[in-house]
Tab-separated table of C-alpha atoms (C1' of nucleotides) in Angstrom:
chain	number	residue	atom	x	y	z
A	22	MET	CA	0.000	0.000	0.000
A	23	SER	CA	2.655	2.582	-0.588
A	24	THR	CA	1.419	4.832	2.205
A	25	ALA	CA	0.757	7.289	-0.597
A	26	ALA	CA	-2.848	7.987	0.213
A	27	ALA	CA	-1.682	8.994	3.634
A	28	THR	CA	-1.287	12.665	2.724
A	29	THR	CA	-4.482	13.089	0.718
A	30	PRO	CA	-7.631	12.785	2.789
A	31	ALA	CA	-9.451	12.184	-0.448
A	32	PRO	CA	-12.856	13.796	0.109
A	33	THR	CA	-14.694	11.357	-2.073
A	34	PRO	CA	-11.936	9.994	-4.185
A	35	LEU	CA	-13.628	6.920	-5.294
A	36	ARG	CA	-17.400	6.813	-5.468
A	37	VAL	CA	-17.617	6.570	-9.174
A	38	LYS	CA	-20.851	4.928	-8.428
A	39	GLY	CA	-24.109	6.738	-8.690
A	40	CYS	CA	-26.478	4.423	-6.934
A	41	CYS	CA	-25.347	3.542	-3.460
A	42	ASN	CA	-27.533	4.909	-0.719
A	43	PRO	CA	-27.510	4.454	3.006
A	44	VAL	CA	-29.560	1.563	4.189
A	45	SER	CA	-31.656	1.108	7.295
A	46	ALA	CA	-29.991	-0.095	10.460
A	47	PRO	CA	-29.811	-3.863	10.556
A	48	LEU	CA	-31.937	-5.903	12.881
A	49	PRO	CA	-30.127	-6.938	16.049
A	50	GLU	CA	-28.276	-10.086	15.189
A	51	VAL	CA	-30.043	-12.089	17.881
A	52	LEU	CA	-33.420	-11.083	16.518
A	53	ALA	CA	-32.498	-12.011	12.957
A	54	ASP	CA	-31.202	-15.352	14.182
A	55	GLU	CA	-34.381	-16.036	16.120
A	56	LEU	CA	-36.609	-15.201	13.183
A	57	ALA	CA	-34.493	-17.304	10.855
A	58	ALA	CA	-34.584	-20.237	13.274
A	59	THR	CA	-38.360	-20.001	13.501
A	60	TYR	CA	-38.814	-19.968	9.744
A	61	LYS	CA	-36.256	-22.699	9.257
A	62	ALA	CA	-38.304	-24.915	11.563
A	63	LEU	CA	-41.311	-24.183	9.357
A	64	GLY	CA	-39.439	-24.916	6.129
A	65	ASP	CA	-40.435	-28.539	5.672
A	66	PRO	CA	-43.682	-29.914	4.212
A	67	THR	CA	-44.057	-32.571	6.897
A	68	ARG	CA	-43.779	-29.990	9.653
A	69	ILE	CA	-46.307	-27.809	7.850
A	70	GLN	CA	-48.707	-30.745	7.863
A	71	ILE	CA	-48.036	-31.399	11.543
A	72	LEU	CA	-48.884	-27.790	12.349
A	73	HIS	CA	-51.997	-27.971	10.197
A	74	ILE	CA	-53.174	-30.949	12.203
A	75	LEU	CA	-52.429	-29.208	15.491
A	76	ALA	CA	-54.014	-25.944	14.386
A	77	THR	CA	-57.249	-27.659	13.444
A	78	ALA	CA	-57.362	-30.009	16.441
A	79	THR	CA	-59.402	-29.218	19.510
A	80	GLU	CA	-57.304	-31.372	21.806
A	81	PRO	CA	-53.672	-32.407	22.102
A	82	VAL	CA	-52.692	-34.933	19.441
A	83	CYS	CA	-50.989	-38.238	20.179
A	84	VAL	CA	-47.722	-39.047	18.437
A	85	CYS	CA	-49.303	-42.242	17.174
A	86	ASP	CA	-51.744	-40.119	15.187
A	87	PHE	CA	-48.893	-38.339	13.448
A	88	THR	CA	-47.079	-41.545	12.618
A	89	ALA	CA	-50.318	-42.901	11.173
A	90	ALA	CA	-50.916	-39.766	9.138
A	91	PHE	CA	-47.552	-39.689	7.372
A	92	ASP	CA	-45.776	-42.175	5.188
A	93	LEU	CA	-42.628	-41.840	7.237
A	94	GLY	CA	-40.840	-43.880	9.848
A	95	GLN	CA	-41.555	-43.296	13.511
A	96	PRO	CA	-38.056	-41.892	14.228
A	97	THR	CA	-38.470	-39.384	11.431
A	98	VAL	CA	-41.794	-38.151	12.779
A	99	SER	CA	-40.307	-37.925	16.253
A	100	HIS	CA	-37.452	-35.885	14.808
A	101	HIS	CA	-39.822	-33.400	13.166
A	102	LEU	CA	-41.779	-33.032	16.386
A	103	ALA	CA	-38.564	-32.414	18.294
A	104	THR	CA	-37.575	-29.740	15.770
A	105	LEU	CA	-40.859	-27.915	16.299
A	106	ARG	CA	-40.582	-28.313	20.055
A	107	GLU	CA	-37.040	-26.921	20.152
A	108	ALA	CA	-38.219	-23.967	18.087
A	109	GLY	CA	-40.830	-23.211	20.735
A	110	ILE	CA	-43.741	-23.747	18.358
A	111	VAL	CA	-45.232	-26.807	20.043
A	112	THR	CA	-45.148	-28.335	23.500
A	113	SER	CA	-45.487	-31.950	24.580
A	114	PHE	CA	-46.446	-33.969	27.590
A	115	LYS	CA	-46.830	-37.631	28.415
A	116	ARG	CA	-49.955	-39.344	29.618
A	117	GLY	CA	-49.417	-42.974	30.436
A	118	ILE	CA	-47.736	-44.618	27.510
A	119	TRP	CA	-48.503	-41.894	25.072
A	120	ALA	CA	-46.966	-38.566	24.219
A	121	PHE	CA	-49.166	-35.688	23.157
A	122	TYR	CA	-48.343	-32.499	21.313
A	123	ARG	CA	-50.148	-29.202	21.020
A	124	LEU	CA	-49.415	-25.709	19.786
A	125	ASN	CA	-47.387	-23.687	22.254
A	126	PRO	CA	-49.614	-20.835	23.442
A	127	ALA	CA	-46.417	-18.886	24.200
A	128	MET	CA	-44.928	-19.216	20.717
A	129	SER	CA	-43.351	-16.133	19.175
A	130	SER	CA	-45.517	-13.697	17.262
A	131	ALA	CA	-43.729	-14.654	14.048
A	132	ALA	CA	-44.595	-18.297	14.642
A	133	GLY	CA	-48.143	-17.344	15.530
A	134	ALA	CA	-48.590	-15.415	12.314
A	135	ALA	CA	-47.243	-18.357	10.358
A	136	VAL	CA	-49.496	-20.867	12.085
A	137	ALA	CA	-52.446	-18.621	11.336
A	138	GLN	CA	-51.536	-18.971	7.664
A	139	ILE	CA	-51.223	-22.731	7.919
A	140	GLY	CA	-54.325	-23.480	9.936
B	27	MET	CA	-64.523	-61.733	34.120
B	28	SER	CA	-66.328	-64.974	34.837
B	29	THR	CA	-66.043	-65.697	31.206
B	30	ALA	CA	-69.288	-63.956	31.161
B	31	ALA	CA	-67.595	-61.591	28.874
B	32	ALA	CA	-67.120	-64.566	26.637
B	33	THR	CA	-70.564	-64.146	25.308
B	34	THR	CA	-69.901	-60.543	24.602
B	35	PRO	CA	-68.308	-60.111	21.206
B	36	ALA	CA	-65.568	-57.980	22.672
B	37	PRO	CA	-66.729	-54.455	22.151
B	38	THR	CA	-63.291	-53.275	21.223
B	39	PRO	CA	-61.309	-56.418	20.625
B	40	LEU	CA	-58.287	-54.998	18.991
B	41	ARG	CA	-57.433	-51.405	19.541
B	42	VAL	CA	-55.627	-52.008	22.753
B	43	LYS	CA	-54.663	-48.476	22.210
B	44	GLY	CA	-56.674	-45.820	23.882
B	45	CYS	CA	-55.423	-42.694	22.260
B	46	CYS	CA	-55.574	-42.781	18.524
B	47	ASN	CA	-58.126	-40.443	17.058
B	48	PRO	CA	-58.918	-39.393	13.550
B	49	VAL	CA	-56.971	-36.390	12.440
B	50	SER	CA	-57.937	-33.514	10.197
B	51	ALA	CA	-57.574	-33.917	6.465
B	52	PRO	CA	-54.067	-33.034	5.358
B	53	LEU	CA	-53.327	-29.892	3.442
B	54	PRO	CA	-53.089	-30.480	-0.310
B	55	GLU	CA	-49.541	-31.543	-0.941
B	56	VAL	CA	-48.913	-28.673	-3.314
B	57	LEU	CA	-49.999	-26.164	-0.707
B	58	ALA	CA	-47.807	-27.671	1.977
B	59	ASP	CA	-44.867	-27.637	-0.412
B	60	GLU	CA	-45.456	-23.995	-1.300
B	61	LEU	CA	-45.676	-22.927	2.312
B	62	ALA	CA	-42.573	-24.906	3.191
B	63	ALA	CA	-40.661	-23.388	0.265
B	64	THR	CA	-41.653	-19.901	1.382
B	65	TYR	CA	-40.545	-20.456	4.953
B	66	LYS	CA	-37.370	-22.196	3.845
B	67	ALA	CA	-36.457	-19.107	1.860
B	68	LEU	CA	-36.954	-17.087	5.038
B	69	GLY	CA	-34.863	-19.449	7.155
B	70	ASP	CA	-31.538	-17.632	6.962
B	71	PRO	CA	-30.396	-14.620	9.019
B	72	THR	CA	-28.883	-12.855	6.008
B	73	ARG	CA	-32.129	-13.112	4.074
B	74	ILE	CA	-34.031	-11.840	7.102
B	75	GLN	CA	-31.747	-8.794	7.117
B	76	ILE	CA	-32.245	-8.308	3.380
B	77	LEU	CA	-36.005	-8.295	3.866
B	78	HIS	CA	-35.712	-5.924	6.790
B	79	ILE	CA	-33.817	-3.494	4.587
B	80	LEU	CA	-36.378	-3.825	1.816
B	81	ALA	CA	-39.338	-3.548	4.182
B	82	THR	CA	-38.029	-0.305	5.637
B	83	ALA	CA	-36.857	1.197	2.336
B	84	THR	CA	-38.981	3.658	0.405
B	85	GLU	CA	-37.349	2.892	-2.924
B	86	PRO	CA	-35.832	-0.120	-4.631
B	87	VAL	CA	-32.448	-1.013	-3.188
B	88	CYS	CA	-29.302	-1.498	-5.283
B	89	VAL	CA	-27.383	-4.755	-4.959
B	90	CYS	CA	-24.302	-2.729	-4.142
B	91	ASP	CA	-26.059	-1.544	-0.997
B	92	PHE	CA	-26.608	-5.107	0.127
B	93	THR	CA	-23.032	-6.131	-0.540
B	94	ALA	CA	-21.900	-3.102	1.480
B	95	ALA	CA	-24.240	-3.930	4.345
B	96	PHE	CA	-23.106	-7.512	4.869
B	97	ASP	CA	-19.751	-9.029	5.618
B	98	LEU	CA	-20.172	-11.499	2.793
B	99	GLY	CA	-18.804	-11.904	-0.697
B	100	GLN	CA	-20.725	-10.491	-3.652
B	101	PRO	CA	-21.585	-13.943	-5.060
B	102	THR	CA	-23.036	-14.968	-1.738
B	103	VAL	CA	-25.246	-11.898	-1.532
B	104	SER	CA	-26.343	-12.472	-5.114
B	105	HIS	CA	-27.215	-16.040	-4.215
B	106	HIS	CA	-29.399	-14.952	-1.297
B	107	LEU	CA	-31.185	-12.418	-3.488
B	108	ALA	CA	-31.787	-15.091	-6.100
B	109	THR	CA	-33.241	-17.379	-3.442
B	110	LEU	CA	-35.722	-14.707	-2.374
B	111	ARG	CA	-36.542	-13.912	-5.989
B	112	GLU	CA	-37.196	-17.546	-6.870
B	113	ALA	CA	-39.480	-17.789	-3.844
B	114	GLY	CA	-41.534	-14.897	-5.204
B	115	ILE	CA	-40.801	-12.671	-2.221
B	116	VAL	CA	-38.802	-10.014	-4.069
B	117	THR	CA	-38.522	-8.784	-7.640
B	118	SER	CA	-35.586	-7.206	-9.445
B	119	PHE	CA	-34.875	-4.982	-12.418
B	120	LYS	CA	-31.817	-3.449	-13.969
B	121	ARG	CA	-31.200	0.230	-14.509
B	122	GLY	CA	-27.988	0.909	-16.320
B	123	ILE	CA	-25.212	-0.978	-14.658
B	124	TRP	CA	-27.083	-1.576	-11.483
B	125	ALA	CA	-29.602	-4.127	-10.332
B	126	PHE	CA	-32.328	-3.130	-7.910
B	127	TYR	CA	-34.512	-5.231	-5.674
B	128	ARG	CA	-37.816	-4.537	-3.975
B	129	LEU	CA	-40.497	-6.499	-2.185
B	130	ASN	CA	-42.806	-8.304	-4.568
B	131	PRO	CA	-46.248	-6.723	-4.194
B	132	ALA	CA	-47.707	-10.023	-5.421
B	133	MET	CA	-45.996	-12.196	-2.835
B	134	SER	CA	-48.050	-14.908	-1.146
B	135	SER	CA	-50.072	-14.063	1.928
B	136	ALA	CA	-47.803	-16.273	4.013
B	137	ALA	CA	-44.776	-14.323	2.822
B	138	GLY	CA	-46.595	-11.066	3.425
B	139	ALA	CA	-47.411	-12.008	6.986
B	140	ALA	CA	-43.787	-12.949	7.568
B	141	VAL	CA	-42.439	-9.731	6.095
B	142	ALA	CA	-44.825	-7.819	8.327
B	143	GLN	CA	-43.124	-9.495	11.277
B	144	ILE	CA	-39.661	-8.676	9.967
B	145	GLY	CA	-40.226	-5.107	8.949
C	14	DG	C1'	-40.969	-60.364	37.104
C	15	DC	C1'	-41.481	-60.442	32.510
C	16	DC	C1'	-43.400	-59.082	28.300
C	17	DT	C1'	-45.495	-55.705	25.294
C	18	DC	C1'	-46.197	-51.348	23.500
C	19	DC	C1'	-44.894	-46.445	22.554
C	20	DT	C1'	-41.548	-42.877	21.921
C	21	DA	C1'	-36.911	-40.823	22.037
C	22	DT	C1'	-32.198	-41.231	20.876
C	23	DC	C1'	-28.086	-42.931	18.296
C	24	DG	C1'	-25.314	-43.725	14.096
C	25	DA	C1'	-25.090	-43.672	9.273
C	26	DT	C1'	-26.049	-42.050	4.586
C	27	DG	C1'	-27.250	-39.206	0.773
C	28	DA	C1'	-29.047	-34.657	-0.516
C	29	DA	C1'	-29.364	-29.803	0.065
C	30	DC	C1'	-27.403	-25.521	1.695
C	31	DG	C1'	-24.094	-21.439	2.622
C	32	DT	C1'	-19.914	-19.749	1.393
C	33	DC	C1'	-16.008	-18.711	-1.403
C	34	DG	C1'	-12.827	-17.722	-5.570
C	35	DA	C1'	-12.849	-17.414	-10.445
C	36	DT	C1'	-15.229	-16.484	-14.493
C	37	DT	C1'	-18.714	-14.671	-17.590
C	38	DG	C1'	-21.984	-11.332	-19.357
C	39	DA	C1'	-23.836	-6.833	-19.852
C	40	DA	C1'	-23.720	-1.862	-19.860
C	41	DT	C1'	-21.040	2.477	-19.564
C	42	DG	C1'	-17.705	5.942	-20.689
C	43	DA	C1'	-13.311	7.414	-22.637
D	5	DT	C1'	-12.752	-0.009	-29.721
D	6	DC	C1'	-11.309	-0.914	-25.397
D	7	DA	C1'	-11.039	-0.646	-20.485
D	8	DT	C1'	-13.953	-0.465	-16.424
D	9	DT	C1'	-17.608	-1.569	-13.383
D	10	DC	C1'	-21.463	-4.262	-11.545
D	11	DA	C1'	-23.953	-8.486	-10.958
D	12	DA	C1'	-24.969	-13.320	-12.133
D	13	DT	C1'	-23.207	-17.883	-12.804
D	14	DC	C1'	-19.983	-21.809	-12.230
D	15	DG	C1'	-17.272	-25.198	-9.597
D	16	DA	C1'	-15.779	-26.606	-5.246
D	17	DC	C1'	-15.800	-27.408	-0.260
D	18	DG	C1'	-17.518	-28.114	4.327
D	19	DT	C1'	-21.678	-28.130	7.012
D	20	DT	C1'	-26.390	-29.016	7.957
D	21	DC	C1'	-30.576	-31.599	7.176
D	22	DA	C1'	-34.073	-35.436	6.236
D	23	DT	C1'	-34.388	-40.062	6.431
D	24	DC	C1'	-33.657	-44.696	7.831
D	25	DG	C1'	-32.599	-48.967	10.833
D	26	DA	C1'	-31.326	-50.288	15.331
D	27	DT	C1'	-31.453	-49.504	20.078
D	28	DA	C1'	-32.647	-47.667	24.631
D	29	DG	C1'	-35.869	-45.944	28.126
D	30	DG	C1'	-40.427	-46.082	30.433
D	31	DA	C1'	-45.025	-47.176	31.478
D	32	DG	C1'	-48.745	-50.853	31.707
D	33	DG	C1'	-50.669	-55.466	31.615
D	34	DC	C1'	-50.405	-60.386	32.603
DNA sequence: GCCTCCTATCGATGAACGTCGATTGAATGA
DNA sequence: TCATTCAATCGACGTTCATCGATAGGAGGC
């Protein structure tokens, strides 16, 4: 770098460009990550179907109902449910032998808006 | 039991299970795929930031503004913009040397609800 | 106590994704 | 015409994801 530019402050030396404009402040990184994580959890057709079932159900839904509804192995369904649970979109509890899932009433507003579209 | 039950034709012979209930009809596969594709396109922090910029901008935004805003290479930014464009969430046009992006006014309602959360 | 049933977890595999450097294509200005 | 600039595409690489089979953990029923 020849230190040359050192002397000249160069008011707007470059800037040949005629289009660049300032842009709004970015979202806080944590917020962008949270939104992206929420939408990533929604970015699978099977999980969309799971949420459709939950959004139209009046009671918690047993895992066995999901495994019966999809042409997928039981571990795969369990994995999708875990993904939604870790994203805070659904919650689960056990009753006897069975595990039940329902929509998380405390899900984020972004997730809520998405579920409203799905249901 | 007194075998008395023997005479009874076993009201629910099989179905040892006590939880499985019918489940709502699935979403049409095409619809589930479309929703999943939309949310998958939204499932990346950089693309969330891109949409935040577009949602808060009053005019179309030049690609050079995006490349300046992110600590990513130009091909990577171009790739993210292409992903959003192929998902129907943004549209682009060229003016002279520059390419501009804006929100697609015809985006799906699911995408619109998501952008409303981001903006 | 043992056996059965249901669900979660583990390990593996193939596909898809995010990122980069290099290149190409298009439009401008000298 | 030629050099310059901007953006899209290509090829490659490492990571993440969806799926499966096998296994483990837990709760009831006999």
